Short mmCIF file of C-alpha atoms and ligand atoms in Angstrom, two decimals:
data_model
loop_
_atom_site.label_atom_id
_atom_site.label_comp_id
_atom_site.label_asym_id
_atom_site.label_seq_id
_atom_site.Cartn_x
_atom_site.Cartn_y
_atom_site.Cartn_z
CA UNK A 1 33.69 135.01 -160.30
CA UNK A 2 35.35 132.37 -158.47
CA UNK A 3 33.86 129.05 -159.83
CA UNK A 4 35.69 126.81 -162.27
CA UNK A 5 34.31 124.82 -165.25
CA UNK A 6 35.82 121.91 -166.46
CA UNK A 7 34.54 120.30 -169.78
CA UNK A 8 34.79 116.28 -169.68
CA UNK A 9 36.33 114.67 -172.66
CA UNK A 10 35.08 111.19 -174.13
CA UNK A 11 35.66 108.97 -177.09
CA UNK A 12 33.61 105.99 -178.43
CA UNK A 13 31.62 105.49 -175.24
CA UNK A 14 34.30 105.89 -172.63
CA UNK A 15 35.37 108.86 -170.49
CA UNK A 16 39.41 109.68 -171.27
CA UNK A 17 41.52 109.76 -168.18
CA UNK A 18 42.25 113.32 -168.78
CA UNK A 19 38.59 113.81 -167.74
CA UNK A 20 39.10 112.62 -164.33
CA UNK A 21 42.62 114.66 -164.16
CA UNK A 22 40.73 117.67 -164.93
CA UNK A 23 38.47 117.30 -162.03
CA UNK A 24 41.92 117.46 -159.65
CA UNK A 25 43.27 120.47 -161.61
CA UNK A 26 39.73 121.91 -161.28
CA UNK A 27 39.59 121.27 -157.58
CA UNK A 28 42.70 122.67 -156.61
CA UNK A 29 42.07 125.90 -158.74
CA UNK A 30 38.60 126.26 -157.06
CA UNK A 31 40.01 125.94 -153.74
CA UNK A 32 42.63 128.65 -154.50
CA UNK A 33 39.82 130.94 -155.82
CA UNK A 34 37.24 130.04 -153.13
CA UNK A 35 34.65 128.74 -155.68
CA UNK A 36 32.89 125.50 -156.77
CA UNK A 37 33.86 123.00 -159.29
CA UNK A 38 31.36 122.63 -161.94
CA UNK A 39 31.86 119.98 -164.60
CA UNK A 40 29.96 119.83 -167.98
CA UNK A 41 29.60 116.67 -170.12
CA UNK A 42 28.27 116.65 -173.39
CA UNK A 43 27.10 113.48 -174.98
CA UNK A 44 23.91 111.12 -176.20
CA UNK A 45 24.69 108.98 -173.23
CA UNK A 46 25.19 111.83 -170.31
CA UNK A 47 23.61 109.81 -167.33
CA UNK A 48 26.20 107.20 -167.06
CA UNK A 49 29.06 109.69 -167.59
CA UNK A 50 27.60 112.24 -165.26
CA UNK A 51 27.60 109.63 -162.51
CA UNK A 52 31.26 108.47 -163.14
CA UNK A 53 32.17 112.24 -163.08
CA UNK A 54 30.67 112.74 -159.69
CA UNK A 55 34.07 112.07 -157.73
CA UNK A 56 35.29 113.83 -154.60
CA UNK A 57 35.36 117.62 -155.04
CA UNK A 58 32.85 118.00 -157.73
CA UNK A 59 30.01 120.26 -156.69
CA UNK A 60 27.76 120.09 -159.90
CA UNK A 61 27.76 117.98 -163.11
CA UNK A 62 26.04 119.72 -165.73
CA UNK A 63 24.85 117.33 -168.54
CA UNK A 64 24.33 118.54 -172.27
CA UNK A 65 22.28 115.37 -173.56
CA UNK A 66 23.24 116.01 -177.63
CA UNK A 67 24.70 113.68 -180.08
CA UNK A 68 26.98 110.58 -179.88
CA UNK A 69 29.97 111.84 -181.96
CA UNK A 70 31.92 115.00 -181.13
CA UNK A 71 30.80 118.23 -182.91
CA UNK A 72 32.84 121.29 -182.53
CA UNK A 73 29.81 123.60 -182.93
CA UNK A 74 27.71 121.97 -180.18
CA UNK A 75 30.78 121.90 -177.68
CA UNK A 76 31.05 125.95 -178.44
CA UNK A 77 27.67 126.61 -178.20
CA UNK A 78 26.84 124.46 -174.83
CA UNK A 79 29.99 125.89 -173.22
CA UNK A 80 29.65 129.48 -174.17
CA UNK A 81 26.09 129.29 -172.76
CA UNK A 82 27.00 127.55 -169.87
CA UNK A 83 29.52 130.23 -169.50
CA UNK A 84 27.27 132.80 -169.52
CA UNK A 85 25.04 131.33 -166.84
CA UNK A 86 27.66 130.23 -164.29
CA UNK A 87 30.14 133.23 -164.79
CA UNK A 88 33.14 130.81 -164.09
CA UNK A 89 36.47 132.43 -163.48
CA UNK A 90 38.18 129.86 -165.31
CA UNK A 91 37.12 127.05 -168.20
CA UNK A 92 39.44 124.12 -168.07
CA UNK A 93 39.51 121.93 -171.07
CA UNK A 94 41.79 118.69 -172.07
CA UNK A 95 44.34 119.57 -174.47
CA UNK A 96 43.23 116.84 -176.54
CA UNK A 97 42.19 116.73 -180.01
CA UNK A 98 38.55 117.56 -179.20
CA UNK A 99 39.68 120.33 -176.68
CA UNK A 100 41.83 122.14 -179.01
CA UNK A 101 39.36 121.92 -181.72
CA UNK A 102 36.56 123.89 -179.60
CA UNK A 103 38.59 125.99 -176.49
CA UNK A 104 39.77 128.59 -178.99
CA UNK A 105 36.33 129.00 -180.44
CA UNK A 106 35.05 129.44 -176.86
CA UNK A 107 37.59 131.85 -175.87
CA UNK A 108 37.21 133.90 -178.93
CA UNK A 109 33.37 134.13 -178.54
CA UNK A 110 33.89 135.06 -174.94
CA UNK A 111 36.48 137.39 -175.61
CA UNK A 112 38.85 136.11 -172.98
CA UNK A 113 42.53 134.86 -173.29
CA UNK A 114 43.50 131.21 -173.69
CA UNK A 115 46.60 129.26 -172.42
CA UNK A 116 47.19 126.02 -173.92
CA UNK A 117 48.96 122.79 -173.02
CA UNK A 118 49.49 123.86 -169.32
CA UNK A 119 51.16 121.34 -166.94
CA UNK A 120 50.90 123.50 -163.70
CA UNK A 121 48.21 125.94 -162.73
CA UNK A 122 48.09 128.15 -159.42
CA UNK A 123 45.90 131.38 -158.78
CA UNK A 124 45.61 134.14 -155.97
CA UNK A 125 42.18 134.36 -156.70
CA UNK A 126 43.00 137.63 -159.22
CA UNK A 127 46.03 136.18 -161.12
CA UNK A 128 46.43 132.98 -162.86
CA UNK A 129 49.87 131.44 -163.20
CA UNK A 130 50.11 128.77 -165.77
CA UNK A 131 53.26 126.83 -166.34
CA UNK A 132 53.83 125.40 -169.85
CA UNK A 133 56.90 123.26 -171.28
CA UNK A 134 58.97 124.48 -174.47
CA UNK A 135 61.74 122.88 -176.52
CA UNK A 136 60.45 119.55 -175.58
CA UNK A 137 60.39 119.92 -171.77
CA UNK A 138 63.96 121.31 -171.65
CA UNK A 139 62.48 124.68 -170.54
CA UNK A 140 59.40 125.54 -168.40
CA UNK A 141 57.75 129.04 -168.79
CA UNK A 142 54.91 130.64 -166.76
CA UNK A 143 52.02 132.91 -168.33
CA UNK A 144 50.40 135.33 -166.18
CA UNK A 145 46.66 135.99 -166.74
CA UNK A 146 44.18 138.31 -165.18
CA UNK A 147 40.51 138.03 -165.24
CA UNK A 148 38.71 134.98 -166.59
CA UNK A 149 40.38 132.67 -169.09
CA UNK A 150 40.22 129.45 -171.03
CA UNK A 151 42.86 126.77 -170.21
CA UNK A 152 43.67 123.86 -171.77
CA UNK A 153 45.55 120.92 -169.58
CA UNK A 154 48.02 118.40 -170.78
CA UNK A 155 46.99 114.89 -169.85
CA UNK A 156 49.03 112.92 -167.17
CA UNK A 157 50.28 115.91 -165.26
CA UNK A 158 47.49 115.78 -162.48
CA UNK A 159 46.30 112.71 -160.57
CA UNK A 160 43.01 111.16 -161.58
CA UNK A 161 40.26 112.44 -158.89
CA UNK A 162 39.18 109.52 -156.91
CA UNK A 163 36.32 108.55 -154.63
CA UNK A 164 32.53 109.20 -154.99
CA UNK A 165 31.27 112.67 -154.36
CA UNK A 166 27.96 114.18 -153.77
CA UNK A 167 27.60 116.51 -156.63
CA UNK A 168 24.24 117.77 -157.82
CA UNK A 169 23.69 116.24 -161.51
CA UNK A 170 21.65 118.80 -163.43
CA UNK A 171 20.42 118.91 -166.98
CA UNK A 172 22.08 122.15 -168.18
CA UNK A 173 19.91 125.01 -169.48
CA UNK A 174 21.38 125.40 -172.99
CA UNK A 175 19.83 125.33 -176.48
CA UNK A 176 21.84 124.11 -179.52
CA UNK A 177 21.14 126.07 -182.67
CA UNK A 178 21.61 123.34 -185.36
CA UNK A 179 21.60 125.86 -188.12
CA UNK A 180 24.50 127.72 -186.67
CA UNK A 181 26.59 124.44 -185.89
CA UNK A 182 28.99 124.73 -189.12
CA UNK A 183 29.30 121.10 -189.47
CA UNK A 184 27.44 117.87 -189.28
CA UNK A 185 28.68 114.51 -187.85
CA UNK A 186 27.44 111.70 -190.31
CA UNK A 187 29.29 108.86 -188.48
CA UNK A 188 32.33 107.68 -187.18
CA UNK A 189 34.96 105.85 -189.51
CA UNK A 190 38.02 104.28 -187.91
CA UNK A 191 40.95 104.82 -190.29
CA UNK A 192 43.31 102.06 -191.48
CA UNK A 193 45.87 101.38 -188.84
CA UNK A 194 43.74 102.92 -186.21
CA UNK A 195 42.62 99.69 -184.62
CA UNK A 196 44.71 100.29 -181.44
CA UNK A 197 44.38 102.93 -178.91
CA UNK A 198 47.53 103.12 -177.08
CA UNK A 199 46.34 105.91 -174.65
CA UNK A 200 43.72 103.07 -173.43
CA UNK A 201 46.21 100.16 -172.77
CA UNK A 202 47.29 98.71 -169.10
CA UNK A 203 50.31 97.30 -170.28
CA UNK A 204 52.69 98.90 -173.37
CA UNK A 205 55.41 97.22 -174.91
CA UNK A 206 57.51 100.03 -176.46
CA UNK A 207 60.00 99.65 -178.92
CA UNK A 208 62.53 101.80 -180.27
CA UNK A 209 65.67 102.48 -182.40
CA UNK A 210 67.57 99.81 -180.50
CA UNK A 211 65.57 97.35 -182.67
CA UNK A 212 67.50 97.99 -185.58
CA UNK A 213 65.64 96.47 -188.43
CA UNK A 214 61.93 96.12 -189.23
CA UNK A 215 61.74 92.41 -189.28
CA UNK A 216 62.76 92.47 -185.73
CA UNK A 217 59.67 93.81 -184.54
CA UNK A 218 58.29 90.39 -184.39
CA UNK A 219 60.32 89.86 -181.25
CA UNK A 220 58.46 92.78 -179.71
CA UNK A 221 54.86 91.56 -181.01
CA UNK A 222 55.66 88.12 -179.57
CA UNK A 223 56.34 89.56 -176.41
CA UNK A 224 53.46 91.89 -176.15
CA UNK A 225 51.04 88.90 -176.85
CA UNK A 226 52.68 86.95 -174.24
CA UNK A 227 51.85 89.85 -171.77
CA UNK A 228 48.40 90.55 -173.35
CA UNK A 229 49.88 93.94 -174.01
CA UNK A 230 49.73 96.57 -176.95
CA UNK A 231 52.85 97.77 -178.81
CA UNK A 232 53.94 101.37 -179.30
CA UNK A 233 57.05 102.86 -180.31
CA UNK A 234 59.28 105.82 -180.13
CA UNK A 235 59.34 108.42 -183.32
CA UNK A 236 62.11 106.95 -185.23
CA UNK A 237 60.14 103.81 -185.72
CA UNK A 238 57.03 105.50 -186.86
CA UNK A 239 59.20 108.07 -189.15
CA UNK A 240 60.69 104.65 -190.82
CA UNK A 241 57.16 103.65 -191.55
CA UNK A 242 57.52 100.57 -189.55
CA UNK A 243 54.77 101.35 -187.32
CA UNK A 244 51.59 103.91 -187.82
CA UNK A 245 51.82 107.23 -186.35
CA UNK A 246 48.89 106.21 -183.74
CA UNK A 247 51.32 104.16 -181.87
CA UNK A 248 53.93 106.90 -181.15
CA UNK A 249 54.27 107.91 -177.56
CA UNK A 250 55.78 111.35 -176.93
CA UNK A 251 55.59 115.15 -177.60
CA UNK A 252 54.54 114.68 -180.89
CA UNK A 253 52.69 111.39 -180.45
CA UNK A 254 50.29 110.24 -177.73
CA UNK A 255 50.04 110.72 -173.99
CA UNK A 256 50.05 107.37 -172.03
CA UNK A 257 49.69 106.40 -168.53
CA UNK A 258 49.61 102.49 -168.46
CA UNK A 259 50.38 100.71 -165.35
CA UNK A 260 53.63 99.05 -166.83
CA UNK A 261 55.44 100.59 -169.68
CA UNK A 262 58.37 98.50 -170.78
CA UNK A 263 60.79 100.72 -172.89
CA UNK A 264 62.78 98.25 -175.30
CA UNK A 265 65.91 100.08 -177.09
CA UNK A 266 64.63 103.48 -176.08
CA UNK A 267 66.89 105.84 -174.94
CA UNK A 268 64.56 108.13 -173.06
CA UNK A 269 64.77 111.65 -174.83
CA UNK A 270 62.74 114.30 -173.33
CA UNK A 271 60.38 114.37 -176.10
CA UNK A 272 59.45 110.84 -175.59
CA UNK A 273 59.41 110.97 -171.88
CA UNK A 274 56.84 113.75 -172.17
CA UNK A 275 54.71 111.18 -173.36
CA UNK A 276 55.13 108.25 -170.83
CA UNK A 277 56.51 109.78 -167.59
CA UNK A 278 52.89 109.20 -166.00
CA UNK A 279 52.90 105.43 -166.34
CA UNK A 280 52.89 103.72 -162.87
CA UNK A 281 55.69 101.19 -163.43
CA UNK A 282 58.46 101.64 -166.09
CA UNK A 283 60.80 99.13 -167.01
CA UNK A 284 63.74 99.79 -169.38
CA UNK A 285 65.76 97.23 -171.49
CA UNK A 286 68.83 99.09 -172.65
CA UNK A 287 72.61 98.15 -173.21
CA UNK A 288 73.49 101.54 -172.00
CA UNK A 289 73.41 102.08 -167.96
CA UNK A 290 73.41 105.75 -168.83
CA UNK A 291 70.57 106.03 -170.93
CA UNK A 292 68.24 108.89 -169.62
CA UNK A 293 65.35 106.26 -169.55
CA UNK A 294 67.19 104.90 -166.61
CA UNK A 295 66.63 107.87 -164.63
CA UNK A 296 62.95 107.30 -164.53
CA UNK A 297 62.94 103.49 -164.99
CA UNK A 298 61.57 101.60 -161.72
CA UNK A 299 63.45 98.37 -163.27
CA UNK A 300 66.20 98.55 -165.50
CA UNK A 301 67.65 95.58 -167.33
CA UNK A 302 71.10 96.56 -168.77
CA UNK A 303 71.55 93.89 -171.28
CA UNK A 304 70.93 93.23 -175.21
CA UNK A 305 67.34 93.20 -176.17
CA UNK A 306 67.99 90.59 -178.74
CA UNK A 307 68.58 88.07 -175.56
CA UNK A 308 66.30 89.90 -172.92
CA UNK A 309 63.24 90.15 -174.94
CA UNK A 310 62.80 86.48 -176.41
CA UNK A 311 64.00 85.21 -172.74
CA UNK A 312 60.87 87.27 -171.35
CA UNK A 313 58.53 85.92 -173.79
CA UNK A 314 59.47 82.45 -173.11
CA UNK A 315 59.13 83.05 -169.53
CA UNK A 316 55.48 84.79 -170.07
CA UNK A 317 54.29 82.19 -172.71
P1 LIG B 1 67.84 106.44 -179.67
O1 LIG B 1 67.77 107.89 -178.99
O2 LIG B 1 68.62 106.25 -180.92
O3 LIG B 1 67.80 105.47 -178.47
C1 LIG B 1 68.20 103.85 -178.88
C2 LIG B 1 68.71 103.31 -177.77
O4 LIG B 1 68.57 102.03 -177.79
C3 LIG B 1 69.95 103.56 -177.13
O5 LIG B 1 69.77 103.89 -175.62
C4 LIG B 1 70.45 102.46 -177.04
O6 LIG B 1 71.38 102.39 -175.88
C5 LIG B 1 69.62 101.42 -177.24
N1 LIG B 1 69.87 100.03 -177.65
C6 LIG B 1 70.52 100.04 -178.80
N2 LIG B 1 70.81 98.65 -179.14
C7 LIG B 1 70.49 98.09 -178.20
C8 LIG B 1 70.12 96.52 -177.97
N3 LIG B 1 70.73 95.72 -178.88
N4 LIG B 1 69.74 96.10 -176.82
C9 LIG B 1 69.08 97.07 -175.89
N5 LIG B 1 69.30 98.35 -175.90
C10 LIG B 1 69.79 98.80 -177.12
N6 LIG B 1 60.46 111.11 -180.11
C11 LIG B 1 59.76 110.08 -179.39
O7 LIG B 1 59.77 109.11 -179.31
N7 LIG B 1 58.23 110.75 -179.38
C12 LIG B 1 58.01 111.81 -179.81
O8 LIG B 1 56.84 112.42 -179.93
C13 LIG B 1 58.96 112.87 -180.29
N8 LIG B 1 58.69 114.12 -180.76
C14 LIG B 1 59.77 114.87 -181.05
C15 LIG B 1 59.47 116.44 -181.46
C16 LIG B 1 60.39 117.07 -181.61
C17 LIG B 1 60.24 118.37 -182.01
C18 LIG B 1 61.62 116.61 -181.94
C19 LIG B 1 62.85 117.62 -181.97
C20 LIG B 1 62.04 115.17 -181.38
C21 LIG B 1 60.97 114.50 -181.15
N9 LIG B 1 61.36 113.02 -180.73
C22 LIG B 1 60.39 112.54 -180.32
C23 LIG B 1 62.64 112.46 -181.11
C24 LIG B 1 63.40 112.53 -179.78
O9 LIG B 1 64.04 113.30 -179.67
C25 LIG B 1 64.61 111.25 -180.12
O10 LIG B 1 65.14 111.44 -181.23
C26 LIG B 1 63.69 109.89 -180.09
O11 LIG B 1 62.87 109.61 -178.89
C27 LIG B 1 64.79 108.82 -180.09
O12 LIG B 1 64.12 107.56 -180.16
P2 LIG B 1 64.99 106.30 -179.38
O13 LIG B 1 64.96 106.30 -178.05
O14 LIG B 1 64.04 105.21 -180.17
O15 LIG B 1 66.30 106.13 -180.33
#
């Protein structure tokens, strides 16, 4: 039992970034256990996904050609059957909505422990040491597990696996028992206000409490339009009901990893930073040079957003 089984995540026809990050975490663990890295992908369009997952360090991609939409029962059945066949030491899943749906069921069925929302992993081949954050990132804890386990990993904590591998791509020998699925997926319906997926954006213009009034949000949307960017927000903006929850970045919002993250009137509380610290380039616009966001900003504009934002919009329009 030295192999690692990672389970890819996808949504509406796209593999999510965390799927490639899982491969990096999985490869590092496989190097420590001396095993192989297996990846499972479950979808109605597995060929395309399988070739994308064939990145450096992947030994085998197992495809389960079943269903377009996520179904808890399909994942739970497929992964437990793959586990029985491959006997991996660890099963890695994303700590996503989907991952958190099926991973506990898999752990329960297999009667192995589960550790969730992991930000660091090490093993000596026997003991797994998983690092987790508490109190919004102020405290780190480690959990030690003996024997096989299911681990859900947080997005943006490992770099995405790169390159092209030479993995074997194999249809998985699993049988889905439709009578035991427990639920049927009839289709996918976008909820109102769910038009934007901030976790897919290349450029995010993110607004915080410094904007003061709801009507001032127009300034931020104008800049986003000029930059062809997407608007996201800190929690107070969402709590005020000025923007929908799907635009919130942070510990209780979404984890984002855009190329550019422009934080406008955002202080950089740990709970916010937990959701955006993986951004490639961080620009902070804030009147306070000592705001915590300045510690992680690549570019800091210490000035009044009500002057800076319209000036940037004019420059890029
Ligand atoms: P503030 O902290 O009030 O910062 C406003 C900033 O704007 C200040 O730095 C100020 O200097 C600057 N400013 C003011 N006026 C101007 C101006 N005219 N021009 C330029 N700059 C200006 N927060 C999140 O964002 N996401 C989460 O997911 C999240 N989850 C949480 C979970 C828990 C369990 C808890 C306890 C808290 C959570 N929070 C979250 C809240 C978090 O602790 C902070 O309260 C929040 O991030 C602060 O938002 P802010 O930076 O917009 O506001």
